[in-house]
Short mmCIF file of C-alpha atoms in Angstrom, two decimals:
data_model
loop_
_atom_site.label_atom_id
_atom_site.label_comp_id
_atom_site.label_asym_id
_atom_site.label_seq_id
_atom_site.Cartn_x
_atom_site.Cartn_y
_atom_site.Cartn_z
CA ASP A 7 -4.65 -12.11 -7.63
CA ALA A 8 -7.27 -10.58 -9.87
CA LYS A 9 -6.41 -7.83 -12.22
CA THR A 10 -8.30 -4.72 -11.48
CA THR A 11 -9.04 -1.50 -13.70
CA GLN A 12 -9.30 1.99 -12.37
CA PRO A 13 -10.07 5.06 -14.67
CA THR A 14 -6.49 6.92 -14.19
CA SER A 15 -8.21 9.95 -12.98
CA MET A 16 -11.40 11.80 -11.39
CA ASP A 17 -12.42 15.20 -10.76
CA CYS A 18 -15.02 15.88 -8.23
CA ALA A 19 -16.71 18.91 -6.03
CA GLU A 20 -16.66 19.88 -2.88
CA GLY A 21 -19.50 18.33 -0.57
CA ARG A 22 -20.40 16.26 -3.57
CA ALA A 23 -20.52 12.67 -3.24
CA ALA A 24 -17.23 10.85 -5.21
CA ASN A 25 -17.99 8.03 -6.85
CA LEU A 26 -14.60 5.75 -8.21
CA PRO A 27 -15.79 2.64 -10.17
CA CYS A 28 -13.04 -0.76 -9.87
CA ASN A 29 -13.79 -3.33 -12.47
CA HIS A 30 -12.39 -6.44 -11.66
CA SER A 31 -14.39 -9.09 -13.60
CA THR A 32 -11.81 -12.05 -12.97
CA ILE A 33 -12.49 -11.87 -9.57
CA SER A 34 -12.65 -15.27 -7.69
CA GLY A 35 -15.26 -16.53 -5.63
CA ASN A 36 -13.16 -16.01 -2.56
CA GLU A 37 -11.24 -12.71 -3.12
CA TYR A 38 -12.21 -9.77 -1.10
CA VAL A 39 -12.36 -6.69 -2.86
CA TYR A 40 -9.92 -3.43 -0.90
CA TRP A 41 -9.55 -0.24 -1.10
CA TYR A 42 -6.75 2.14 0.11
CA ARG A 43 -5.70 5.85 -0.36
CA GLN A 44 -2.36 7.69 -0.84
CA ILE A 45 -2.25 11.36 0.05
CA HIS A 46 0.74 12.59 -1.39
CA SER A 47 3.66 11.85 0.40
CA GLN A 48 2.14 9.49 3.10
CA GLY A 49 1.84 5.96 3.36
CA PRO A 50 -1.14 3.95 1.98
CA GLN A 51 -4.45 4.18 3.97
CA TYR A 52 -7.01 1.89 4.46
CA ILE A 53 -10.37 2.85 3.22
CA ILE A 54 -12.80 -0.45 3.50
CA HIS A 55 -13.01 -3.82 2.05
CA GLY A 56 -16.05 -6.38 1.19
CA LEU A 57 -16.78 -9.51 -0.06
CA LYS A 58 -20.29 -9.56 -1.84
CA ASN A 59 -22.25 -7.75 0.15
CA ASN A 60 -22.20 -3.40 0.40
CA GLU A 61 -20.41 -2.33 3.31
CA THR A 62 -19.82 0.82 5.04
CA ASN A 63 -17.70 2.49 7.86
CA GLU A 64 -17.10 5.99 8.78
CA MET A 65 -15.13 6.96 5.88
CA ALA A 66 -16.84 5.91 2.61
CA SER A 67 -19.01 2.45 1.50
CA LEU A 68 -18.43 -0.04 -0.97
CA ILE A 69 -21.06 -1.15 -3.38
CA ILE A 70 -20.22 -4.79 -4.88
CA THR A 71 -22.44 -5.52 -8.22
CA GLU A 72 -24.13 -8.71 -7.63
CA ASP A 73 -22.19 -10.49 -10.31
CA ARG A 74 -18.97 -9.02 -8.13
CA LYS A 75 -16.92 -8.17 -11.20
CA SER A 76 -17.40 -4.79 -10.40
CA SER A 77 -17.14 -2.37 -7.30
CA THR A 78 -17.49 1.49 -6.65
CA LEU A 79 -16.26 3.21 -3.24
CA ILE A 80 -18.65 6.48 -2.43
CA LEU A 81 -17.12 9.11 -0.56
CA PRO A 82 -20.40 10.52 0.73
CA HIS A 83 -19.03 13.87 1.05
CA ALA A 84 -15.75 15.09 -0.40
CA THR A 85 -13.43 17.46 1.35
CA LEU A 86 -10.62 18.87 -0.17
CA ARG A 87 -8.57 16.30 2.48
CA ASP A 88 -9.72 13.58 0.15
CA THR A 89 -7.70 14.37 -2.90
CA ALA A 90 -5.29 11.49 -2.63
CA VAL A 91 -4.67 8.84 -5.25
CA TYR A 92 -6.98 5.74 -4.81
CA TYR A 93 -6.31 1.84 -5.08
CA CYS A 94 -8.76 -0.86 -5.70
CA ILE A 95 -6.86 -4.15 -5.13
CA VAL A 96 -8.83 -7.72 -4.91
CA ARG A 97 -7.06 -10.38 -2.97
CA ALA A 98 -7.84 -14.05 -1.59
CA THR A 99 -8.17 -13.95 2.10
CA LEU A 100 -8.83 -11.57 5.07
CA GLY A 101 -5.62 -13.04 6.27
CA GLY A 102 -2.21 -11.22 6.98
CA ALA A 103 -0.03 -14.43 4.57
CA GLN A 104 -0.93 -12.43 1.31
CA LYS A 105 0.47 -9.65 0.14
CA LEU A 106 -1.29 -6.67 -1.62
CA VAL A 107 -0.11 -5.90 -5.55
CA PHE A 108 -1.12 -2.44 -6.04
CA GLY A 109 -2.25 -1.32 -9.56
CA GLN A 110 -2.11 2.33 -10.41
CA GLY A 111 -5.18 3.32 -8.99
CA THR A 112 -7.33 7.03 -9.34
CA ARG A 113 -5.85 9.94 -9.03
CA LEU A 114 -8.90 11.66 -7.58
CA THR A 115 -8.82 15.57 -7.17
CA ILE A 116 -12.03 17.04 -4.97
CA ASN A 117 -12.22 20.80 -6.68
CA PRO A 118 -13.28 24.05 -4.13
CA SER B 13 -4.65 0.50 13.88
CA ALA B 14 -0.96 -0.33 14.28
CA VAL B 15 1.61 2.30 14.78
CA ILE B 16 4.22 2.16 12.59
CA SER B 17 7.65 3.86 12.88
CA GLN B 18 9.67 4.07 10.35
CA LYS B 19 13.40 5.88 10.25
CA PRO B 20 14.39 8.02 8.65
CA SER B 21 11.95 9.29 7.15
CA ARG B 22 14.52 10.56 4.28
CA ASP B 23 17.92 11.00 3.07
CA ILE B 24 20.15 12.24 0.61
CA CYS B 25 22.52 9.64 -0.69
CA GLN B 26 26.06 9.41 -2.22
CA ARG B 27 25.82 6.78 -4.93
CA GLY B 28 27.98 3.65 -4.57
CA THR B 29 26.73 3.43 -0.54
CA SER B 30 24.50 1.70 1.61
CA LEU B 31 21.40 2.58 3.46
CA THR B 32 19.65 0.86 6.01
CA ILE B 33 15.80 1.55 6.63
CA GLN B 34 14.47 0.58 10.29
CA CYS B 35 10.94 -0.91 10.46
CA GLN B 36 9.43 -0.61 14.36
CA VAL B 37 5.97 -1.90 15.13
CA ASP B 38 4.15 -1.58 18.35
CA SER B 39 2.65 -5.01 18.49
CA GLN B 40 4.02 -8.19 17.06
CA VAL B 41 3.12 -9.01 13.81
CA THR B 42 4.19 -12.22 11.98
CA MET B 43 4.95 -11.00 8.66
CA MET B 44 6.34 -7.55 7.47
CA PHE B 45 6.19 -6.52 4.25
CA TRP B 46 8.57 -3.96 2.09
CA TYR B 47 7.23 -1.91 -0.66
CA ARG B 48 9.38 0.79 -3.13
CA GLN B 49 7.74 3.38 -4.56
CA GLN B 50 9.67 5.25 -7.64
CA PRO B 51 8.88 8.38 -8.38
CA GLY B 52 5.38 9.19 -9.84
CA GLN B 53 4.84 5.39 -9.77
CA SER B 54 2.14 3.25 -7.90
CA LEU B 55 3.90 0.87 -5.04
CA THR B 56 5.77 -2.23 -5.63
CA LEU B 57 6.09 -5.01 -3.28
CA ILE B 58 9.96 -5.97 -2.44
CA ALA B 59 10.14 -8.49 -0.50
CA THR B 60 8.07 -9.91 2.44
CA ALA B 61 9.82 -10.55 6.08
CA ASN B 62 8.62 -13.23 8.58
CA GLN B 63 10.52 -13.31 11.67
CA GLY B 64 12.73 -16.52 11.65
CA SER B 65 13.29 -17.32 8.27
CA GLU B 66 15.20 -15.52 5.09
CA ALA B 67 12.95 -12.82 3.44
CA THR B 68 10.98 -13.90 0.22
CA TYR B 69 11.71 -11.66 -2.54
CA GLU B 70 9.75 -10.62 -5.36
CA SER B 71 10.68 -10.62 -9.07
CA GLY B 72 12.91 -8.61 -10.47
CA PHE B 73 14.51 -7.71 -6.42
CA VAL B 74 17.72 -9.94 -5.02
CA ILE B 75 18.79 -10.29 -1.15
CA ASP B 76 22.35 -9.11 -2.36
CA LYS B 77 20.62 -5.42 -3.41
CA PHE B 78 18.27 -5.85 -0.30
CA PRO B 79 19.01 -7.08 2.58
CA ILE B 80 16.70 -7.63 5.06
CA SER B 81 16.76 -8.68 8.54
CA ARG B 82 13.74 -9.75 10.87
CA PRO B 83 14.82 -9.86 14.33
CA ASN B 84 12.36 -10.79 16.31
CA LEU B 85 7.91 -9.62 16.05
CA THR B 86 8.26 -6.04 15.79
CA PHE B 87 11.40 -4.77 14.05
CA SER B 88 12.73 -5.31 10.56
CA THR B 89 14.98 -3.32 8.61
CA LEU B 90 15.80 -2.50 4.93
CA THR B 91 19.44 -1.72 3.37
CA VAL B 92 19.53 -0.93 -0.10
CA SER B 93 22.94 -1.52 -0.91
CA ASN B 94 25.35 0.40 -3.26
CA MET B 95 23.13 2.35 -4.36
CA SER B 96 22.20 4.33 -7.91
CA PRO B 97 20.02 6.98 -9.13
CA GLU B 98 17.85 4.09 -9.92
CA ASP B 99 17.34 3.46 -6.18
CA SER B 100 15.49 7.03 -4.98
CA SER B 101 12.30 6.15 -4.04
CA ILE B 102 9.99 5.83 -1.36
CA TYR B 103 10.44 2.74 0.77
CA LEU B 104 7.58 1.77 2.54
CA CYS B 105 7.10 -1.05 5.67
CA SER B 106 3.97 -2.49 6.35
CA VAL B 107 2.04 -5.05 8.65
CA TRP B 108 -1.41 -7.05 8.60
CA ARG B 109 -3.34 -5.84 11.50
CA GLY B 110 -6.18 -8.45 11.25
CA TYR B 111 -8.82 -6.15 8.58
CA GLY B 112 -6.00 -4.59 6.52
CA TYR B 113 -2.77 -3.73 6.38
CA THR B 114 -0.79 -0.79 8.19
CA PHE B 115 1.84 0.99 6.38
CA GLY B 116 4.42 3.32 8.04
CA SER B 117 4.79 6.95 6.31
CA GLY B 118 7.95 5.82 4.29
CA THR B 119 11.71 6.57 3.46
CA ARG B 120 12.41 8.75 0.75
CA LEU B 121 15.94 8.33 -0.50
CA THR B 122 17.17 10.45 -2.80
CA VAL B 123 20.51 8.97 -4.74
CA VAL B 124 23.31 11.23 -5.88
#
């Protein structure tokens, strides 16, 4: 699976949009971009995934560049409960036979 | 998404003893994944448990230390054997749920 690079930490004001970048310059054509987050002392939570088109769900939006070498997770109106470590992961296929490999992620702190 | 129950949620154990962690899923799944998260670190995959066959271990993890059982499609156990303080971690199980992985809430293990 392709390696990802994320900033170690970020801060965002409550109510503002949080934009979390991820570089995955070696991504292959069949690899998806997944985002998970881990709130303190809990198991990771799925947020969103995409292949090449931008995606939006009730939690976030995922913007993938045209060359697919980077992406941005957007939390449109961050709340204090969005404080967590966010992991960007790329992996092939949508199937469940492949493992997830976690990097160090971005520690996002939402400030009041 | 799947409901995963992990037991125990936390434990404090004496070095040299063993602890078995249980993971129960509310529906049948082919593969279950066991992760370890050491203090302040990201998640590391220990092994993949496929029903009806031996678990597949990642580099650095061995069956004698982390034996896994997978007796049916909804249940798995991970045993941490002959524990040392270095085994103090959060242990999580995970399953694929059609669009992403769902994680249990984890077992926080402290070895004294």
